[in-house]
Coordinates of N, CA and C in Angstrom, one line a residue:
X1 N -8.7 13.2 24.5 CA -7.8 13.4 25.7 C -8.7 13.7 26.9
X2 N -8.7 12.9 28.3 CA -9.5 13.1 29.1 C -8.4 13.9 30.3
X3 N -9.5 15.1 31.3 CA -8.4 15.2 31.9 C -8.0 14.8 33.4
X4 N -7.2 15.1 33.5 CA -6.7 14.5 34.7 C -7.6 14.6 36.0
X5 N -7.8 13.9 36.7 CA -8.4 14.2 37.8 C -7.7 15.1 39.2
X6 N -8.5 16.1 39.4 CA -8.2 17.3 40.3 C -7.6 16.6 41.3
X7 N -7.8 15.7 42.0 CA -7.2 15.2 43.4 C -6.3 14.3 43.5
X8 N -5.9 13.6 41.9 CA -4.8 13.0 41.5 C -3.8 13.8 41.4
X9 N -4.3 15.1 40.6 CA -2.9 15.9 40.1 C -2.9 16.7 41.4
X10 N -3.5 16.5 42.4 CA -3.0 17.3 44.0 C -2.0 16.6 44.0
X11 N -2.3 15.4 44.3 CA -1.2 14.5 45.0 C -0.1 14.2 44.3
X12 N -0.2 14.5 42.7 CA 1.3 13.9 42.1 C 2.1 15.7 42.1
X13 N 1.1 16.8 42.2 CA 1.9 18.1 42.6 C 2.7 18.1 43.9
X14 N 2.3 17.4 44.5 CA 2.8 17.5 45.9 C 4.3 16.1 46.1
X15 N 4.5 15.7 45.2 CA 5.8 14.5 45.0 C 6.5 15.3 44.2
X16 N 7.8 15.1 44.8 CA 9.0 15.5 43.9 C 9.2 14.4 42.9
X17 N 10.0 15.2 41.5 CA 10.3 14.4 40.6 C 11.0 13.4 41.0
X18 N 12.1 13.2 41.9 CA 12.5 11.7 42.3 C 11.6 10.9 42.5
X19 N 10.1 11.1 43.1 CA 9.6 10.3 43.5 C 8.4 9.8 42.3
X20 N 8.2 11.0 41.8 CA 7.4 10.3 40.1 C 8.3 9.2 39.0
X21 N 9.6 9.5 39.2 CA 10.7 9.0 38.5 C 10.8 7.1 39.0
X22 N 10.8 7.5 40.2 CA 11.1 5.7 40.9 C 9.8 5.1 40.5
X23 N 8.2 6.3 40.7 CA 7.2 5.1 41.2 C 7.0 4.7 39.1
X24 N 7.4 5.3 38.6 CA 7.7 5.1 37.2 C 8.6 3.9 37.1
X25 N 9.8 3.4 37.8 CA 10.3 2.5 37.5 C 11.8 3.2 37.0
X26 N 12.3 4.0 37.4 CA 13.1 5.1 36.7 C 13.0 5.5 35.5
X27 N 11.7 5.6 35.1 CA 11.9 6.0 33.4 C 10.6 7.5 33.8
X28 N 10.9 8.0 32.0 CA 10.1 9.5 32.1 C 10.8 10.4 32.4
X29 N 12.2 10.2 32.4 CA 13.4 11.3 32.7 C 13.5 12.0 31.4
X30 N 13.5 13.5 31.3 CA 14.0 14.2 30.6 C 15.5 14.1 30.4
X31 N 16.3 14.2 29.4 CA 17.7 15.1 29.4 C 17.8 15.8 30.3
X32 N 18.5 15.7 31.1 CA 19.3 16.6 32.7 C 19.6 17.6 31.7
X33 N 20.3 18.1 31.0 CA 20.5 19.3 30.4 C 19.3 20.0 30.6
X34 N 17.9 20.0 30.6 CA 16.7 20.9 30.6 C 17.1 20.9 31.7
X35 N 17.3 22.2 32.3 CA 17.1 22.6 34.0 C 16.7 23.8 34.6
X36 N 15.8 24.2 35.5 CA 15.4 25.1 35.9 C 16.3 26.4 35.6
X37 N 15.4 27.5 34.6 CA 15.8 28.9 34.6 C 16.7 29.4 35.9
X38 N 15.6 29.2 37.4 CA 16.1 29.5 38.5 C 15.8 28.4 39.6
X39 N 17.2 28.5 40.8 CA 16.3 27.1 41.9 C 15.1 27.5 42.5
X40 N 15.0 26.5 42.5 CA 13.4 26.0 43.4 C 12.4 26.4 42.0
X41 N 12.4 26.5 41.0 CA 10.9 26.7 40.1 C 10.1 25.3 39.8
X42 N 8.8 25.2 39.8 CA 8.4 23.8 40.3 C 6.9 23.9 39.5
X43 N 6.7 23.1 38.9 CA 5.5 22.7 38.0 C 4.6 21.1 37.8
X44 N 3.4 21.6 37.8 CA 3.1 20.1 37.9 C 1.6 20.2 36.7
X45 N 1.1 19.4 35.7 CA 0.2 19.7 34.9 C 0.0 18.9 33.5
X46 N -1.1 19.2 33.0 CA -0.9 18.4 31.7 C -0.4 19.2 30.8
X47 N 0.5 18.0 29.7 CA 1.2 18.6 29.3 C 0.2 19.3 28.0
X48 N 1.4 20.3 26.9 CA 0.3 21.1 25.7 C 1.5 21.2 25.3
X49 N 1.8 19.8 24.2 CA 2.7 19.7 23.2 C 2.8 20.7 22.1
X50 N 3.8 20.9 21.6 CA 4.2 21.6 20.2 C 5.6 21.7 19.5
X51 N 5.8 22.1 18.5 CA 7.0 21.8 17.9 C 7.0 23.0 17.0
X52 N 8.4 23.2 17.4 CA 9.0 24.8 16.5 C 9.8 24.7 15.4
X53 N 9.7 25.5 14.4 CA 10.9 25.6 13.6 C 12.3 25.8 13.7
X54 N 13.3 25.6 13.7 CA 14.8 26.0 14.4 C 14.9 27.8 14.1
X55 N 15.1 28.0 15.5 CA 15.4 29.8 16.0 C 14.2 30.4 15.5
X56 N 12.5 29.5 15.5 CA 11.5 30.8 15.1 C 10.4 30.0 16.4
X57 N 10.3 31.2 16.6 CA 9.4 30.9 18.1 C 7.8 31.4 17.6
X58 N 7.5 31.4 16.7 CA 6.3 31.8 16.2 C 4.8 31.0 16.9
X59 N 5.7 29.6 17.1 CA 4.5 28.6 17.4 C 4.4 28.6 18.8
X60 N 5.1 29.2 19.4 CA 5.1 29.5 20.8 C 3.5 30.7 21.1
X61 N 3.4 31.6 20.2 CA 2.7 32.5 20.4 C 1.6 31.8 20.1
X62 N 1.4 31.3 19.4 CA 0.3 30.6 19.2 C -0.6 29.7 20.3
X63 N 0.8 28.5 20.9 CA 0.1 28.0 21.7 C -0.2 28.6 22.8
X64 N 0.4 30.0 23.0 CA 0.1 30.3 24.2 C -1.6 30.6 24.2
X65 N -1.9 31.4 23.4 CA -3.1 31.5 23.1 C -4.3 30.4 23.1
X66 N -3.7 29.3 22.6 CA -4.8 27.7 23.0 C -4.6 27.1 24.2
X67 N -3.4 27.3 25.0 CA -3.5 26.7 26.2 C -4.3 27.1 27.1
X68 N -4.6 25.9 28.0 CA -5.8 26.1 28.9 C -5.0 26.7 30.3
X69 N -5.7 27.4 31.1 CA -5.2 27.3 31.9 C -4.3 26.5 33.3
X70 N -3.3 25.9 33.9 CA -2.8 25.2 34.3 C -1.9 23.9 33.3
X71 N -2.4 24.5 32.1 CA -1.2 23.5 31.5 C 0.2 23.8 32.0
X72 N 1.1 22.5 31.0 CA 2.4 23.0 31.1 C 2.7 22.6 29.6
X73 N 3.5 23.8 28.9 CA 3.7 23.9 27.5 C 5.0 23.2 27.4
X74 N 4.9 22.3 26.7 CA 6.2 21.4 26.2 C 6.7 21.5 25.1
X75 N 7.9 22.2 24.6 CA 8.3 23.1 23.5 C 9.9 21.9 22.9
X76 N 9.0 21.2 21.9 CA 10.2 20.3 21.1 C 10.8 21.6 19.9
X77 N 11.9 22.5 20.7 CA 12.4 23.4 19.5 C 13.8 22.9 18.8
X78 N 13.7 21.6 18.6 CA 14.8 20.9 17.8 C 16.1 21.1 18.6
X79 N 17.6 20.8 17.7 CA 18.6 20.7 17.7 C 18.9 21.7 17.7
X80 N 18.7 22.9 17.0 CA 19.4 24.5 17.2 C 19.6 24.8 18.0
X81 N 20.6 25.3 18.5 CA 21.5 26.1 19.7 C 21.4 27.8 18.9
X82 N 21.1 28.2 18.1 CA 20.8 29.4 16.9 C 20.3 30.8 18.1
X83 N 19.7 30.7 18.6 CA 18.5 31.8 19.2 C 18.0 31.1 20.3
X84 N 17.5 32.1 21.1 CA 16.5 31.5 22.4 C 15.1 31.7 21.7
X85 N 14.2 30.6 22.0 CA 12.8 30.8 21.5 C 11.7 31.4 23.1
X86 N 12.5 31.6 23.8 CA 11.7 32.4 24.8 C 12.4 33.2 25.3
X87 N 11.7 34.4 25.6 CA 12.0 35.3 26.7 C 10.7 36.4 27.4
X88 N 11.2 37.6 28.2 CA 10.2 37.9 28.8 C 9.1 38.1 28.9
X89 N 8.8 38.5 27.5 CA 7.7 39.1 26.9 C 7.3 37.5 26.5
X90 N 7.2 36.3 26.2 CA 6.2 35.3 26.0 C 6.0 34.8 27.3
X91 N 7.2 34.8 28.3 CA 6.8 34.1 29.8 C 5.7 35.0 30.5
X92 N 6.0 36.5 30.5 CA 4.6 37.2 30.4 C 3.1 36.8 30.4
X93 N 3.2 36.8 29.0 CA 2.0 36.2 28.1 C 1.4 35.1 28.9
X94 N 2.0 34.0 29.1 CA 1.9 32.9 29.6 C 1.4 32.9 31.5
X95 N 1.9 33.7 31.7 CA 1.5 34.0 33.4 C 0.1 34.6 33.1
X96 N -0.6 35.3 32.3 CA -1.3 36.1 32.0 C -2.5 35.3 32.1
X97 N -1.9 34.1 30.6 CA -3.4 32.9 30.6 C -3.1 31.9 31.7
X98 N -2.3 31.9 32.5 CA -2.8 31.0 33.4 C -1.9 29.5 33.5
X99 N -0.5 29.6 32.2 CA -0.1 28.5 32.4 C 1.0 28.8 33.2
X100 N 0.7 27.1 33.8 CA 2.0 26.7 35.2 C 3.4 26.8 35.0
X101 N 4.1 26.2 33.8 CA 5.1 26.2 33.6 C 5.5 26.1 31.9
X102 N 6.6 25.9 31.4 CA 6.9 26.0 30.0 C 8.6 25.4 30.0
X103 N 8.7 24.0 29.4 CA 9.3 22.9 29.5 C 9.9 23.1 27.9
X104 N 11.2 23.4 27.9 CA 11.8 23.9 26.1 C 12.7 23.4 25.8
X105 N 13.2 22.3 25.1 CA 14.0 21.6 24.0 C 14.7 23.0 23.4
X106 N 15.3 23.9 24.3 CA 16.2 25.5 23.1 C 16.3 26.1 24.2
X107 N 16.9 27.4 23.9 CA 17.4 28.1 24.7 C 16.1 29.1 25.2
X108 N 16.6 30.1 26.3 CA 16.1 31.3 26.2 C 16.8 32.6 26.7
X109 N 16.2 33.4 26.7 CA 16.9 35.0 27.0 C 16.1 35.9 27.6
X110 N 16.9 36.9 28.4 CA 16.1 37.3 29.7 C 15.8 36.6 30.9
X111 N 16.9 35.8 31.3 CA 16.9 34.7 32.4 C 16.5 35.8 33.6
X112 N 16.8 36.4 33.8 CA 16.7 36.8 35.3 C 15.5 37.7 35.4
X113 N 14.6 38.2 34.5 CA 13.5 39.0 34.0 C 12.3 37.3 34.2
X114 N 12.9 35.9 33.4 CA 11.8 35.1 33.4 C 11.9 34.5 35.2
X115 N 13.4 34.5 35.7 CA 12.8 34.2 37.0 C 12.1 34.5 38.2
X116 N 11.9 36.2 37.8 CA 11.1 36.8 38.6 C 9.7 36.9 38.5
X117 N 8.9 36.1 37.4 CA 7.7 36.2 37.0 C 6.8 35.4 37.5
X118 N 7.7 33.7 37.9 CA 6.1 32.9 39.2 C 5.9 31.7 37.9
X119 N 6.5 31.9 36.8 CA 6.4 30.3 35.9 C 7.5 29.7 36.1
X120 N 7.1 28.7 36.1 CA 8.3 27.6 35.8 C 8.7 27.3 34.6
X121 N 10.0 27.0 34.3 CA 10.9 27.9 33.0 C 11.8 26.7 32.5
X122 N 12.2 25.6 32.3 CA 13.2 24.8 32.1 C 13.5 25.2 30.6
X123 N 14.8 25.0 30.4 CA 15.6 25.0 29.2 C 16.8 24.5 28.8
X124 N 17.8 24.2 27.8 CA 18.8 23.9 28.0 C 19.7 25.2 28.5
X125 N 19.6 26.4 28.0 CA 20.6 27.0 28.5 C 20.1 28.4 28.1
X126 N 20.9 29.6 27.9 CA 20.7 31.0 27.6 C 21.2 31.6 26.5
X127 N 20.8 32.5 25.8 CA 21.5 33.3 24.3 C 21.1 34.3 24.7
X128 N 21.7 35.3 24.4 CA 21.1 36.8 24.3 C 20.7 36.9 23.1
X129 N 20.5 35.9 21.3 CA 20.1 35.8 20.1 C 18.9 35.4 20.1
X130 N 17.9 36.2 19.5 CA 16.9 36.6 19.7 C 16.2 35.5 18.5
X131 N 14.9 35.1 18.2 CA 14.3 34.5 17.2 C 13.8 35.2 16.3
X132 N 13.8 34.0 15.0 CA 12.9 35.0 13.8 C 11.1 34.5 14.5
X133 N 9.7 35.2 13.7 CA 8.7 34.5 14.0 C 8.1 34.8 12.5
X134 N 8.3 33.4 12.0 CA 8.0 33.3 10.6 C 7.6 31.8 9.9
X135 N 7.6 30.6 11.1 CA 6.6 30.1 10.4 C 5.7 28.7 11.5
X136 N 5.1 28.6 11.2 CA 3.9 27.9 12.3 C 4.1 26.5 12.2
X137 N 4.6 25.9 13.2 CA 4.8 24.6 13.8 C 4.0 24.0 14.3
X138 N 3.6 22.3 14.3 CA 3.1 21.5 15.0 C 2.4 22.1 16.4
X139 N 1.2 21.9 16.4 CA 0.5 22.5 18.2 C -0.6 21.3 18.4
X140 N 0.1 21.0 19.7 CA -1.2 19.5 20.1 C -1.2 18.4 19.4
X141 N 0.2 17.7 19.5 CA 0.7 16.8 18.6 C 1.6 16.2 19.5
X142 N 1.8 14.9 19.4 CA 2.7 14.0 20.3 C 4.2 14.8 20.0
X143 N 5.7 15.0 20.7 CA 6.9 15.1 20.0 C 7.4 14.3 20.8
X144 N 8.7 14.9 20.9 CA 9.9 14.2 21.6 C 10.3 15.8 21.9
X145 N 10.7 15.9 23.4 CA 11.6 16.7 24.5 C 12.2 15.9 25.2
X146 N 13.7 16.3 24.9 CA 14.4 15.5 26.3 C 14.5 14.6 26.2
X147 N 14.9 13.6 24.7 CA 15.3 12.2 24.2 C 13.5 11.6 25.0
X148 N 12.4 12.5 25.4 CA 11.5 11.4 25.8 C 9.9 11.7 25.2
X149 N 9.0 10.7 24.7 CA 7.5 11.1 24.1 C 7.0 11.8 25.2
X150 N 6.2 12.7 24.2 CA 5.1 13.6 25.5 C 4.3 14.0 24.3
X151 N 2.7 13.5 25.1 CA 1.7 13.7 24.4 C 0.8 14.4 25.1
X152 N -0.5 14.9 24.2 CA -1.7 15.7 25.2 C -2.7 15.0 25.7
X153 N -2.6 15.5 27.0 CA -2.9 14.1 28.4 C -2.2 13.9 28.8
X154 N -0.3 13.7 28.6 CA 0.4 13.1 29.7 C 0.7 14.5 30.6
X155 N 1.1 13.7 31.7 CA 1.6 15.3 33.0 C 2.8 15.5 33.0
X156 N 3.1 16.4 32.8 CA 4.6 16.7 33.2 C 4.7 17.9 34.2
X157 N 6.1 17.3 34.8 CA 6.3 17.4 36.0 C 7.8 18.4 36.0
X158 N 8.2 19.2 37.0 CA 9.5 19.7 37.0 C 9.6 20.7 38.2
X159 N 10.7 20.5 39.0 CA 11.6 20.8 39.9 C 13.2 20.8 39.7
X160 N 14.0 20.9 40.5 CA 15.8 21.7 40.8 C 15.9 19.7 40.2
X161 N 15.6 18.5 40.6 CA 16.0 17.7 40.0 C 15.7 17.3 38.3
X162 N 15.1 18.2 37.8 CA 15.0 18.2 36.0 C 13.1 17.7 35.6
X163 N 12.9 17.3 34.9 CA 11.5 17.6 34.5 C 11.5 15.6 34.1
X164 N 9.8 15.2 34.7 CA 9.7 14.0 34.2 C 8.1 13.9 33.8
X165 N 8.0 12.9 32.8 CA 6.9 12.9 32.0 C 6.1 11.6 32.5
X166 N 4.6 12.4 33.1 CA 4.1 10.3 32.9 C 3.1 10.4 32.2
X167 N 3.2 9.1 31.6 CA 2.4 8.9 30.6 C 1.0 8.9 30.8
X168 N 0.2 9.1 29.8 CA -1.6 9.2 30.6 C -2.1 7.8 31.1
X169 N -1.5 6.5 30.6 CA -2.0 5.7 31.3 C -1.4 4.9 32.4
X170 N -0.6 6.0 33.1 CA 0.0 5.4 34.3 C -0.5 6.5 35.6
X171 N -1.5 7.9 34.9 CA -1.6 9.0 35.7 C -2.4 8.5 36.9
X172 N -3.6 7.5 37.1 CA -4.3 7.4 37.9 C -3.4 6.6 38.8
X173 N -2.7 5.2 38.0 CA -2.1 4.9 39.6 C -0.8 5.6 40.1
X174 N -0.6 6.2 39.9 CA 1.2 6.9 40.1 C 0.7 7.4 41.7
X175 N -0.5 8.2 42.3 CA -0.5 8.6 43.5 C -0.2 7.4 44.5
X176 N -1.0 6.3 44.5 CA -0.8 5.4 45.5 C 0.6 4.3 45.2
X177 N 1.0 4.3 44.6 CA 3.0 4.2 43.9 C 3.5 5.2 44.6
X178 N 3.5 6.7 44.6 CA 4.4 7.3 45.5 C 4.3 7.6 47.1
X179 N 3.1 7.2 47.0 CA 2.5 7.2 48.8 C 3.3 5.9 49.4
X180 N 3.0 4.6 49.0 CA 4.8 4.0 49.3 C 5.5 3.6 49.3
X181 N 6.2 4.8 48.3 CA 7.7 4.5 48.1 C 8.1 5.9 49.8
X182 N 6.8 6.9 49.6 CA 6.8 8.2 50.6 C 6.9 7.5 51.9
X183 N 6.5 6.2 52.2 CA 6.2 5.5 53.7 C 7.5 5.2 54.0
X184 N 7.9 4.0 52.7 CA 9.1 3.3 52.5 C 10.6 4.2 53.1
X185 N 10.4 5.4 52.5 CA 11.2 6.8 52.9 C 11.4 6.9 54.3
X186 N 10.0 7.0 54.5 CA 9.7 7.7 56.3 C 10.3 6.1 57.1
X187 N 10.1 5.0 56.4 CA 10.4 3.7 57.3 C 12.2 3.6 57.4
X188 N 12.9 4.2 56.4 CA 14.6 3.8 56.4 C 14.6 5.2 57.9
X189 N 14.0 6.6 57.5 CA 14.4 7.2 57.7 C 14.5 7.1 59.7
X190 N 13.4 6.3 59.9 CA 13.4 5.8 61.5 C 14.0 5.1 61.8
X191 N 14.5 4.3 60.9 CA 15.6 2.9 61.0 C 17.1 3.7 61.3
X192 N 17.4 4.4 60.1 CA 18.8 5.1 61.0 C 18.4 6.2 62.0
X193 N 17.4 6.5 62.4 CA 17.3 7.5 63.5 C 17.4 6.6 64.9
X194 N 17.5 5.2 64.3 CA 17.3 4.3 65.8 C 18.9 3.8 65.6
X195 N 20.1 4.1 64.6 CA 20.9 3.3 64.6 C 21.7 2.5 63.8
X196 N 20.7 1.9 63.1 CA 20.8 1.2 62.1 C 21.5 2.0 60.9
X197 N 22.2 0.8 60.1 CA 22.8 1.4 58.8 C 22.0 0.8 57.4
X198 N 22.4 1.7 56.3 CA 21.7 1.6 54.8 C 22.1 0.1 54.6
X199 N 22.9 -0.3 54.9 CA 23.5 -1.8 54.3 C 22.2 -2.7 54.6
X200 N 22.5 -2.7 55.8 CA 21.2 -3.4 56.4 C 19.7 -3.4 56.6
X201 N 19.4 -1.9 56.5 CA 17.9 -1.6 56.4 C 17.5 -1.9 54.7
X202 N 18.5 -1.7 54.0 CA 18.0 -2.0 52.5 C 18.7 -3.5 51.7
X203 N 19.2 -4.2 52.8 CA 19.3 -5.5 52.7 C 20.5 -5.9 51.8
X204 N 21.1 -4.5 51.9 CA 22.3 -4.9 50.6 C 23.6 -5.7 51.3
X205 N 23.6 -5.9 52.9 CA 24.7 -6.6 53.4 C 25.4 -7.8 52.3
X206 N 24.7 -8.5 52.1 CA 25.1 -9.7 51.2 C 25.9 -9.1 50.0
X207 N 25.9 -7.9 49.4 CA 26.5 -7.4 48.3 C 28.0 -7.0 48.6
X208 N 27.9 -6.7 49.9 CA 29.0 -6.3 50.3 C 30.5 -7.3 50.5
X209 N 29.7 -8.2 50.1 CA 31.1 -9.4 50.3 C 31.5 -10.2 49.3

């Protein structure tokens, strides 16, 4: 696993997930169900895959401990809806060593405790049911989050529009892909400031009839 280059992952920090999403081709979408703990929380990094046992967050402790700092921990905690496998006290932990964010296939608890801490938090939803920690899962291994692969070396990404994954061999060119699709933007965006309509600056008149 090589890593990302520092001035690549500036520039794909600084694009919103719509725009990692398009210059992907629309793919690398998570399940919309994962959504920001709180709005505006926002992460950008490589990912530090793992996989839990249903309602035992055991392996969460763990990786927290191997992650480098600036990862973002991608937590395939299965189908269980049973227990939250996070809450304050691991998002804690995790601010401590330095990781960016924490991307979770399961619930968590203590929502308003993890939004005041500075990580970025996605999950499907909340339980006040707490986990067992009793047995040690998969750490630094390809899974599946979010119906999508995520392996170590790819980046994952996450803002208020949901979390997207690119893969490690698309990380170098994805900056100059969203620089312009970013132009492309700024170019509609002067076209209707002069007048003009979507139909016609994006060429879809002909559709229309």
């Amino acid at each position: 696993m090589s890593a990302i280059d520092p001035d690549v992952l500036k520039a794909l920090a600084a694009a919103p997930t719509s725009m990692l999403s398009d210059a992907l081709g629309r793919w690398g979408n998570m399940d919309p169900a994962i959504r920001p703990v709180a709005p505006g929380m926002q992460c950008c990094g490589p990912a530090f895959p793992l996989r839990c046992w249903p309602a035992d967050n055991l392996t969460i402790h763990r990786a927290i401990e191997l992650a480098a700092a600036g990862d973002v921990l991608v937590v395939d905690g299965g189908t269980s809806r049973d227990a939250a496998l996070l809450g304050d006290i691991l998002v804690y932990a995790a601010r401590r060593r330095g990781i960016l964010g924490i991307v979770l296939q399961g619930l968590v608890r203590d929502s308003a405790a993890i939004a005041a801490q500075g990580v970025a938090v996605f999950c499907c939803g909340a339980t006040a049911r707490g986990p067992v920690k009793e047995t040690l899962g998969a750490i630094g291994v390809p899974i599946q989050c979010g119906g999508v692969l995520v392996r170590p070396g790819d980046l994952v990404a996450g803002d208020d529009d949901g979390v997207v994954v690119v893969p490690q061999e698309e990380i170098a060119a994805l900056p100059e892909r969203v620089r312009m699709i970013r132009e492309k933007e700024e170019k509609v965006k002067r076209a209707l400031a002069a007048g003009q309509t979507t139909p016609d600056i994006l060429g879809l008149r002909s559709k229309l009839h």
